Tab-separated table of C-alpha atoms in Angstrom:
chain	number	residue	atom	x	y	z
A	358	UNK	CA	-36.123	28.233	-72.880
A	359	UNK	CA	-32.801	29.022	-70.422
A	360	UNK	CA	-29.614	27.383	-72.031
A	361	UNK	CA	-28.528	25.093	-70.004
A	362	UNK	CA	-24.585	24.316	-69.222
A	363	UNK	CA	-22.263	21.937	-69.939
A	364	UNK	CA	-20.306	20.824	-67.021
A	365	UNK	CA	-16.395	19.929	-67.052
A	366	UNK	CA	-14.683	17.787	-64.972
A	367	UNK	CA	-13.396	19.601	-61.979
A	368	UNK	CA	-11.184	18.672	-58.598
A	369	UNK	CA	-11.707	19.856	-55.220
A	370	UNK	CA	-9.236	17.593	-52.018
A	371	UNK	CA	-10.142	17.789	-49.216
A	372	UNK	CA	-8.625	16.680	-46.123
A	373	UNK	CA	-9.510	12.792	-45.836
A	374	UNK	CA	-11.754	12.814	-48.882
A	375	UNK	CA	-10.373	11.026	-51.973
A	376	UNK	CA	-10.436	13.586	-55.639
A	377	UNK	CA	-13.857	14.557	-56.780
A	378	UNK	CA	-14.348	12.136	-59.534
A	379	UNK	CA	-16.527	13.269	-63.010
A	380	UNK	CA	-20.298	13.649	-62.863
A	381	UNK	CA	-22.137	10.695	-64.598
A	382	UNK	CA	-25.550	13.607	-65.252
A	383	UNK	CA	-24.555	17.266	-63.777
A	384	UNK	CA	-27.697	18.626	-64.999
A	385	UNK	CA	-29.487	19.184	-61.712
A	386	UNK	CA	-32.127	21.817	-63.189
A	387	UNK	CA	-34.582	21.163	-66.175
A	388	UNK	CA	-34.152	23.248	-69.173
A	389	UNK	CA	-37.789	25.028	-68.434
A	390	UNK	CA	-38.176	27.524	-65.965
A	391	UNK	CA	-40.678	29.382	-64.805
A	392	UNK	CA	-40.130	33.346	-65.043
A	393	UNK	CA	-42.171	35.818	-62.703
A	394	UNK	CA	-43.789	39.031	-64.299
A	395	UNK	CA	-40.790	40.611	-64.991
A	396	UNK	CA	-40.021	37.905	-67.323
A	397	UNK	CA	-40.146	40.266	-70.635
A	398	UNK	CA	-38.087	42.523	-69.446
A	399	UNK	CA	-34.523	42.325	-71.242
A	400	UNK	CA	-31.439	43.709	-70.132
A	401	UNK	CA	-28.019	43.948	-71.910
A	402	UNK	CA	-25.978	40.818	-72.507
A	403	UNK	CA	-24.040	38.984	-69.866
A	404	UNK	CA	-20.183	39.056	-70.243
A	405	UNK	CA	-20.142	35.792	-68.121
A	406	UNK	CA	-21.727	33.093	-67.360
A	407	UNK	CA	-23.726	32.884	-63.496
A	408	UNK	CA	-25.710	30.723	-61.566
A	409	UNK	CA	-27.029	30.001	-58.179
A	410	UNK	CA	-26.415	26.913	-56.570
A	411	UNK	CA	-28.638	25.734	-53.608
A	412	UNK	CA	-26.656	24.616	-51.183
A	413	UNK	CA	-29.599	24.692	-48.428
A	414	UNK	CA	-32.544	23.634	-48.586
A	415	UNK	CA	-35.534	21.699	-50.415
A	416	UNK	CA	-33.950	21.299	-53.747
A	417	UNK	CA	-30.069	20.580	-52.677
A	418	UNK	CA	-27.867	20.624	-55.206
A	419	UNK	CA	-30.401	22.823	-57.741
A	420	UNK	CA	-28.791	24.837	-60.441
A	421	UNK	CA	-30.445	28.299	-61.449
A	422	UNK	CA	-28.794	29.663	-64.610
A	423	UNK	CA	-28.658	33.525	-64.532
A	424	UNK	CA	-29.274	35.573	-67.635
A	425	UNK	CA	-30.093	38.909	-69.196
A	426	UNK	CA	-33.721	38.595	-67.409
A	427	UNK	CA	-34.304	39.017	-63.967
A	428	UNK	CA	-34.424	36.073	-61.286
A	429	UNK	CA	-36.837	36.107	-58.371
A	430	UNK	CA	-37.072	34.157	-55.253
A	431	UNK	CA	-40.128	34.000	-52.940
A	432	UNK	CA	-43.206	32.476	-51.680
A	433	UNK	CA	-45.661	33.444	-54.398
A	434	UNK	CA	-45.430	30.171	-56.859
A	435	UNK	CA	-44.879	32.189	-59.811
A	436	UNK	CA	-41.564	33.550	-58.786
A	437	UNK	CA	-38.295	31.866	-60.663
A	438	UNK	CA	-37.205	30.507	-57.163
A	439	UNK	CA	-40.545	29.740	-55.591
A	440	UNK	CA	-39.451	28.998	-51.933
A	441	UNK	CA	-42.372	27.424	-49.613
A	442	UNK	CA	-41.952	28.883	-46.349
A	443	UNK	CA	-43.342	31.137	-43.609
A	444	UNK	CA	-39.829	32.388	-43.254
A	445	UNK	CA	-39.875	33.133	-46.813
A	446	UNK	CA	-41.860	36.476	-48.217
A	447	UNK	CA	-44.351	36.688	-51.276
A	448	UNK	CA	-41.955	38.679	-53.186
A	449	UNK	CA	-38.824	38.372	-51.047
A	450	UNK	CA	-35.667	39.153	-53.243
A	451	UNK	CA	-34.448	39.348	-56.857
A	452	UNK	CA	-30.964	39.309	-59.006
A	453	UNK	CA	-30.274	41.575	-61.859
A	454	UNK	CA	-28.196	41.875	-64.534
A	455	UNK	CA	-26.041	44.986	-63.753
A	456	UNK	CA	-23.199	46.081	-66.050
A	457	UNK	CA	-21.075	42.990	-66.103
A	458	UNK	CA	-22.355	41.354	-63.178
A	459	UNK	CA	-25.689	40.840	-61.205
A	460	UNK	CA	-27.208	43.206	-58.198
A	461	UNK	CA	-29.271	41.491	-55.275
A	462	UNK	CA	-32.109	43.326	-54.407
A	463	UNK	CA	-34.196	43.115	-51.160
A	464	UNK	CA	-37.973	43.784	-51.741
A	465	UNK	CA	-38.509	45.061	-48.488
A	466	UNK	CA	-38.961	41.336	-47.179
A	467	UNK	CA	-40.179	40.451	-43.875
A	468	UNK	CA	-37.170	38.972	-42.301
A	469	UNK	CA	-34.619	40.083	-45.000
A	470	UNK	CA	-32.102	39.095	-47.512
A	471	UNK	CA	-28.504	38.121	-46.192
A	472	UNK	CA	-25.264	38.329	-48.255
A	473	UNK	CA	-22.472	36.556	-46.645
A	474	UNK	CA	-23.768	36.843	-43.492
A	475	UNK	CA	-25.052	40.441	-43.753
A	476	UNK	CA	-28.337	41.895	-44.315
A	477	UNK	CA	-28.607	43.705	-47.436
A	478	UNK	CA	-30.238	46.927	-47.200
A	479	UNK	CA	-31.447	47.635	-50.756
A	480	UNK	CA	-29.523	45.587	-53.083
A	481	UNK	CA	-25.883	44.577	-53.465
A	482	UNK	CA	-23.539	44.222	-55.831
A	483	UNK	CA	-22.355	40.260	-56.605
A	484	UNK	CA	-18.919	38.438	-56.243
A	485	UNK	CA	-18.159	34.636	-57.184
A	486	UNK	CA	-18.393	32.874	-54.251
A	487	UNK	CA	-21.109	35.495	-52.291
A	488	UNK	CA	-23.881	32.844	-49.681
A	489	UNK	CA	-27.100	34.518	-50.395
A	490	UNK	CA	-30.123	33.604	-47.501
A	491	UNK	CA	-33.539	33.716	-48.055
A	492	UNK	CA	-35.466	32.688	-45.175
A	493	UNK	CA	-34.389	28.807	-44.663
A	494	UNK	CA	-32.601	28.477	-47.854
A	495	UNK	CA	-28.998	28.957	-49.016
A	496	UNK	CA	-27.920	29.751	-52.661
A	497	UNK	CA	-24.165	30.272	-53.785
A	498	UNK	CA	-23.173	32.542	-56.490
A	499	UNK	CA	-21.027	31.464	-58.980
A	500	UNK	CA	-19.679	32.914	-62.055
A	501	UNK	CA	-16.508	33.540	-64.266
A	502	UNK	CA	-14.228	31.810	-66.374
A	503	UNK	CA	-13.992	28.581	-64.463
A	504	UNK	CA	-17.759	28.515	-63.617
A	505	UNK	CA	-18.194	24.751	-64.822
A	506	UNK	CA	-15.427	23.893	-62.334
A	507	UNK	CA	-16.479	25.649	-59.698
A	508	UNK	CA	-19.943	24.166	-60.015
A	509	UNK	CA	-18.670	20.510	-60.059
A	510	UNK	CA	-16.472	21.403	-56.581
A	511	UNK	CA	-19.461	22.686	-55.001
A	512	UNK	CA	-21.539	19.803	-56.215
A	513	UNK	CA	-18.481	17.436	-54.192
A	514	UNK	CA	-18.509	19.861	-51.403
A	515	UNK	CA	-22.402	19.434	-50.335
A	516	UNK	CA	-21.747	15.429	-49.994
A	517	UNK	CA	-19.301	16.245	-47.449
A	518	UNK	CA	-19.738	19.471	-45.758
A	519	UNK	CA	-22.468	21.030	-43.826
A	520	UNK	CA	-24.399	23.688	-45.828
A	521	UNK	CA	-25.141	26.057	-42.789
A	522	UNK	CA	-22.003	25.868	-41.135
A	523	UNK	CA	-19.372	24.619	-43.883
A	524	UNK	CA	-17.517	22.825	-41.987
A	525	UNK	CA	-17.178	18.716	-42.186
A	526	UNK	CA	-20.538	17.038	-42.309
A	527	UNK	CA	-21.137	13.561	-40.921
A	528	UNK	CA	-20.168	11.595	-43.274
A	529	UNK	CA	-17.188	13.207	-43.754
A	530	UNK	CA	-16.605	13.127	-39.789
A	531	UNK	CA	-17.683	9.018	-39.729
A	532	UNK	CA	-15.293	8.222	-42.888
A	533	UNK	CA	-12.498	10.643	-41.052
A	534	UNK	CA	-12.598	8.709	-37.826
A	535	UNK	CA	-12.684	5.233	-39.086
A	536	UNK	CA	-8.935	5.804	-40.822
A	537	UNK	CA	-7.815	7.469	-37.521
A	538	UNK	CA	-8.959	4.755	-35.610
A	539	UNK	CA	-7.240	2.658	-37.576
A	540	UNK	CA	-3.946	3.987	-37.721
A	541	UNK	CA	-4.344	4.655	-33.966
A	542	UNK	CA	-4.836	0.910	-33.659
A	543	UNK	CA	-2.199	-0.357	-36.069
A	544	UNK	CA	0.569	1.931	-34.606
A	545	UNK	CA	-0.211	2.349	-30.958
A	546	UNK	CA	-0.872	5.991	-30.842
A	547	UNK	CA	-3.113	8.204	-28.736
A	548	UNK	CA	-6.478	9.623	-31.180
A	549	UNK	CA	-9.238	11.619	-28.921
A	550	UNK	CA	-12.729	12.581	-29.594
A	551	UNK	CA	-14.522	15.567	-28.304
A	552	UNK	CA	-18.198	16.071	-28.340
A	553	UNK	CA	-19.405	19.826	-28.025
A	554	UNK	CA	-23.250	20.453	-27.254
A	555	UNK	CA	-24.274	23.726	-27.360
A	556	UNK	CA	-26.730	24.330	-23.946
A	557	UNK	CA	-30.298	25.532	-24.467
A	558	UNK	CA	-29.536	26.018	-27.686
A	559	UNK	CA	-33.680	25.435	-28.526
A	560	UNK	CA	-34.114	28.913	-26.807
A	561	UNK	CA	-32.668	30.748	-29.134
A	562	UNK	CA	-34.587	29.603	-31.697
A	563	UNK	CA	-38.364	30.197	-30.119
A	564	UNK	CA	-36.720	33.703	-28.618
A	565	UNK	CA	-35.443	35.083	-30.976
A	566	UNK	CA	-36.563	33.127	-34.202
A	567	UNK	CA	-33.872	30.716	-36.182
A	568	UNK	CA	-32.075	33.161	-38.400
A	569	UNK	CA	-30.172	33.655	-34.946
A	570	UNK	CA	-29.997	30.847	-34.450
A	571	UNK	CA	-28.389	29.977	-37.655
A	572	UNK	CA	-26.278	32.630	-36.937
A	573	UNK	CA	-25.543	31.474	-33.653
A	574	UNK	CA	-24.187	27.807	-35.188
A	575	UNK	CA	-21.788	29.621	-37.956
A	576	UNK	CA	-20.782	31.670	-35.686
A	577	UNK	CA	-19.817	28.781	-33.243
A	578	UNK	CA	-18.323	27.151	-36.371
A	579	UNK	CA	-15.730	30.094	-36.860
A	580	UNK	CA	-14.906	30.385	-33.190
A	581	UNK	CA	-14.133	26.501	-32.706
A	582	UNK	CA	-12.524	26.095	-36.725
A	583	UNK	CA	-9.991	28.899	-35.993
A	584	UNK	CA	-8.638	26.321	-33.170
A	585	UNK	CA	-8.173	23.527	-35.437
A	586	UNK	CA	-5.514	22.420	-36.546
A	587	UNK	CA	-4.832	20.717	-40.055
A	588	UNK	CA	-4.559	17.358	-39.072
A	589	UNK	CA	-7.868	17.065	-36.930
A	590	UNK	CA	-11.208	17.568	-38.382
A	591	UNK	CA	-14.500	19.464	-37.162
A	592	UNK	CA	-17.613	18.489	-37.586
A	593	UNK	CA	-21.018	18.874	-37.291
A	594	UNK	CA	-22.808	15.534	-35.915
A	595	UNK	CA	-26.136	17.321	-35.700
A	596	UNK	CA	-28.402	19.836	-35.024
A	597	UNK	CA	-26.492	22.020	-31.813
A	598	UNK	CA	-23.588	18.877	-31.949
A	599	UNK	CA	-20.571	19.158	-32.764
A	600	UNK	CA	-17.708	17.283	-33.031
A	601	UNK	CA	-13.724	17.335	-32.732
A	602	UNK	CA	-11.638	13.886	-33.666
A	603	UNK	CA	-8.135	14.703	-32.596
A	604	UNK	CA	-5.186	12.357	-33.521
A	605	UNK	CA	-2.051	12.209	-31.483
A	606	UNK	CA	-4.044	14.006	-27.976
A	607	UNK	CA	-3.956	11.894	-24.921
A	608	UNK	CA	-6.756	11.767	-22.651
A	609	UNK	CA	-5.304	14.289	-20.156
A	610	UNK	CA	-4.158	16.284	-23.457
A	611	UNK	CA	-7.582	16.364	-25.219
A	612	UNK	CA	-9.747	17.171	-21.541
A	613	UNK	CA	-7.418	20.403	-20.995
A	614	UNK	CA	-7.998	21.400	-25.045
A	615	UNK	CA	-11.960	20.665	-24.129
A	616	UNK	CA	-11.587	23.118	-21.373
A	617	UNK	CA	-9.567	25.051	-23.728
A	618	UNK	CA	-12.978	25.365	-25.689
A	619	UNK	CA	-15.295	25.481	-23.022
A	620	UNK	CA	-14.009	29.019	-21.694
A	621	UNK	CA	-13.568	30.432	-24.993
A	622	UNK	CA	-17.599	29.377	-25.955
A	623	UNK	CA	-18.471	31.207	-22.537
A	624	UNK	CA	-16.835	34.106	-22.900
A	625	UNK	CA	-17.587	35.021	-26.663
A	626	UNK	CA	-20.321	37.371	-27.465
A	627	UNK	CA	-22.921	36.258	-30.445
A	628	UNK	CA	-23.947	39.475	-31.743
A	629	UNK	CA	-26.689	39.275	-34.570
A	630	UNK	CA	-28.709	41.850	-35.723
A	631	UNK	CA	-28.657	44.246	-32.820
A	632	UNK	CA	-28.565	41.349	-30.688
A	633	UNK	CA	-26.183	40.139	-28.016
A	634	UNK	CA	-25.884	36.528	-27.168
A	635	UNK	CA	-24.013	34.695	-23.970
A	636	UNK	CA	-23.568	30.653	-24.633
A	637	UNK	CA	-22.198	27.950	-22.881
A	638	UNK	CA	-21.744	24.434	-23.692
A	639	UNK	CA	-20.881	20.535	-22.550
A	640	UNK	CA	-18.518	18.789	-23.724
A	641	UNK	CA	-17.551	15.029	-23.686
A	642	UNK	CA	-14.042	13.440	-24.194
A	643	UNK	CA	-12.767	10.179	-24.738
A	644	UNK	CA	-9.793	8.885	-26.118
A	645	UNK	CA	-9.080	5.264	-28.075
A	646	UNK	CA	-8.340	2.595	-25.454
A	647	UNK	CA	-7.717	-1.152	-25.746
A	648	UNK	CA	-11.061	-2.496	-25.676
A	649	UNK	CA	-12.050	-0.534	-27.805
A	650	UNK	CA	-12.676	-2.714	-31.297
A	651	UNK	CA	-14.789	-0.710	-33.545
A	652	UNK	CA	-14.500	3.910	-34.115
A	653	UNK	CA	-18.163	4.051	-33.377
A	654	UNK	CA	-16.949	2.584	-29.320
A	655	UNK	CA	-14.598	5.624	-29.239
A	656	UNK	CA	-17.972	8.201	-30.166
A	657	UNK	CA	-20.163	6.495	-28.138
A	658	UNK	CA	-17.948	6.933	-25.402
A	659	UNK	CA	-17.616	10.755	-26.201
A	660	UNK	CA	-21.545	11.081	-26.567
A	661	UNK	CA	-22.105	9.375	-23.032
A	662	UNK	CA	-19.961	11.441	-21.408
A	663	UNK	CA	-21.541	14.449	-23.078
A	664	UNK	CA	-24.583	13.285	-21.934
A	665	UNK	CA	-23.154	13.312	-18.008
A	666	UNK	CA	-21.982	17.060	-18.619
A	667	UNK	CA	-25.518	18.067	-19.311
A	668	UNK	CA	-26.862	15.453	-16.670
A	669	UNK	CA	-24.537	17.333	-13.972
A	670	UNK	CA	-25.371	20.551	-14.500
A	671	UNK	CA	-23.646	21.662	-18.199
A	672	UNK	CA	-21.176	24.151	-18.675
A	673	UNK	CA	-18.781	21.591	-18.088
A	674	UNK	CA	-16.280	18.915	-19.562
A	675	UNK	CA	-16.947	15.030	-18.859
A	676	UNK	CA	-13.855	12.989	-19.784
C-alpha cells in the first residue's frame, strides 16, 4: 500500500488565466499500485517526497508516488507504469532511489528514454522539474519541499497548456482572443491573428517516425516563443497549427512580422538524433475589422487565408 499525498492549495498566473483556485479531489491515483518484480527490493529512505506526473498521454493528469522501491514503466502489464504502445518497450525504463534523489535508467529500450529532450544513455540523475519520454507519453518529475504546490500548478497548467509543446493550448488561445477582441472593439484598436501551418509536416512522421516529429513541434515552439512578446500569446490550435493573436499590430504590421517568421522557420535547422531537418511553413493573417461581430470571424479569417498559402503553393504568407 503506497501512501498517498495530501495536496495544498497552490497558485500558478498565467497570462490571461484567472488564479488557480483549490482542488475539490486532487487524488488522481488510487492508493493500490501495482509493483513489477523488483517490487521486494528495498532501498534506503527517501529524504523527500517525489512523484511523476503525466502530463502526456492516456492517463492525463495521473500521479505516481515515488518511494524507497523501484518504479518501472513499459509495455509488459506488470510494470508500475504499464504503457500500451508499440512505441513503448516490454521493459522500457525505470527510477531509483539514489542517495537523496532518484536515477532514470534506460533498459536498453527500442526507441529510448528522453530526459528533457535528451536521450539518456544509461541512466541519469533527477532534478525537480526534469520531462521524462517514454515512447508517446510524458511524465514530470517533481519533488522537494513545495512538492504539494508544485503538483497543484501543474495540475492548472495541463487545462491550459499544451503537454508536448508547453506553450498555450486552445482553450487558453480561444479564452485569450475573446478579451482581445473585445477590448479591440470597445476601444478602437488594431488586434491581428496569425495562423502558422507547418508544410508536409505528415512526412516527418512516416520518415522518420514521430519522436522527430515531436521533436520537430517543440522545437518549432522554442523558435517562434523566443519572438513573442509578453502581451501576445502563442498557441497551439492543433496538430502542425499554430497560432499567434497579436494586440496592437495592424494588418500591414502583423503580414511583415508573418514574414518575419516565415524566413526564420526556413532557414532553421531541426537537428534530432543525428538528424538534420529543413521546414517551411504557411501562414495566414488577418486583423479585426468592422464587420467583424464575433473573435471566432477574426480566426476564421486567419484559417482561410492559411488555407490560400497552402492552396498557392506554401512557403508563403496570405494576408
Amino acid at each position: 500500500m503506497l501512501r498517498c499525498l495530501r495536496v495544498k492549495t497552490g497558485t500558478l498566473r498565467r497570462r490571461g488565466c484567472p488564479r488557480l483556485e483549490p482542488m475539490s479531489n486532487p487524488n488522481l491515483l488510487d492508493a493500490q499500485t501495482r509493483i513489477t518484480a523488483v517490487k521486494d527490493l528495498t532501498l534506503p529512505s527517501r529524504s523527500r517526497d517525489a512523484f511523476l506526473v503525466m502530463v502526456r498521454g492516456p492517463e492525463l493528469g495521473k500521479r505516481i508516488p515515488l518511494t524507497d522501491r523501484v518504479v518501472s514503466i513499459g509495455r509488459d502489464p506488470e510494470s508500475t507504469v504499464p504503457l500500451r504502445s508499440d512505441s513503448v518497450s516490454r521493459y522500457h525504463a525505470r527510477i531509483e532511489p539514489d542517495g537523496a534523489g532518484y536515477r532514470l535508467i534506460d533498459n536498453a529500450s527500442t526507441n529510448g528514454t528522453y530526459r528533457n529532450d535528451a536521450q539518456v544513455v544509461g541512466s541519469a540523475i533527477l532534478a525537480t522539474g526534469d520531462y521524462i519520454q517514454v515512447g508517446d507519453s510524458i511524465f514530470k518529475f517533481l519533488a522537494g519541499d513545495n512538492i504539494e504546490a508544485d503538483f497543484h500548478e501543474e495540475i492548472y497548467r495541463l487545462t491550459i497548456e499544451d503537454s508536448l509543446t508547453q506553450v498555450a493550448n486552445k482553450r487558453a488561445l480561444l479564452d485569450f482572443l475573446e478579451k482581445e477582441f473585445a477590448r479591440a472593439k470597445r476601444y478602437q484598436r488594431d488586434l491581428s491573428v496569425i495562423m502558422i501551418d507547418l508544410d508536409f509536416f505528415k512526412r516527418v512522421n512516416d520518415t522518420y517516425g514521430h519522436l522527430m516529429g515531436d521533436f520537430v513541434l517543440r522545437d518549432f515552439a522554442k523558435l517562434i516563443g523566443s519572438r513573442i512578446r509578453r502581451e501576445e500569446l502563442f498557441a497551439r490550435y492543433g496538430g502542425e497549427e499554430f497560432c499567434i493573436v497579436v494586440p496592437e499590430l495592424s494588418r500591414d504590421n502583423a503580414i511583415r512580422f508573418a514574414e518575419t517568421l516565415r524566413a526564420l522557420i526556413e532557414e532553421h535547422p531541426f537537428s534530432f538524433e543525428g538528424t538534420s531537418l529543413r521546414m517551411t511553413a504557411s501562414l495566414g493573417v488577418s486583423t479585426c475589422g468592422e464587420a467583424m461581430t464575433r473573435s471566432e470571424d477574426l480566426l476564421s479569417a486567419a484559417d482561410e487565408n492559411l488555407y490560400r498559402a497552402k492552396n498557392d503553393g506554401r512557403n508563403r504568407v496570405i494576408g
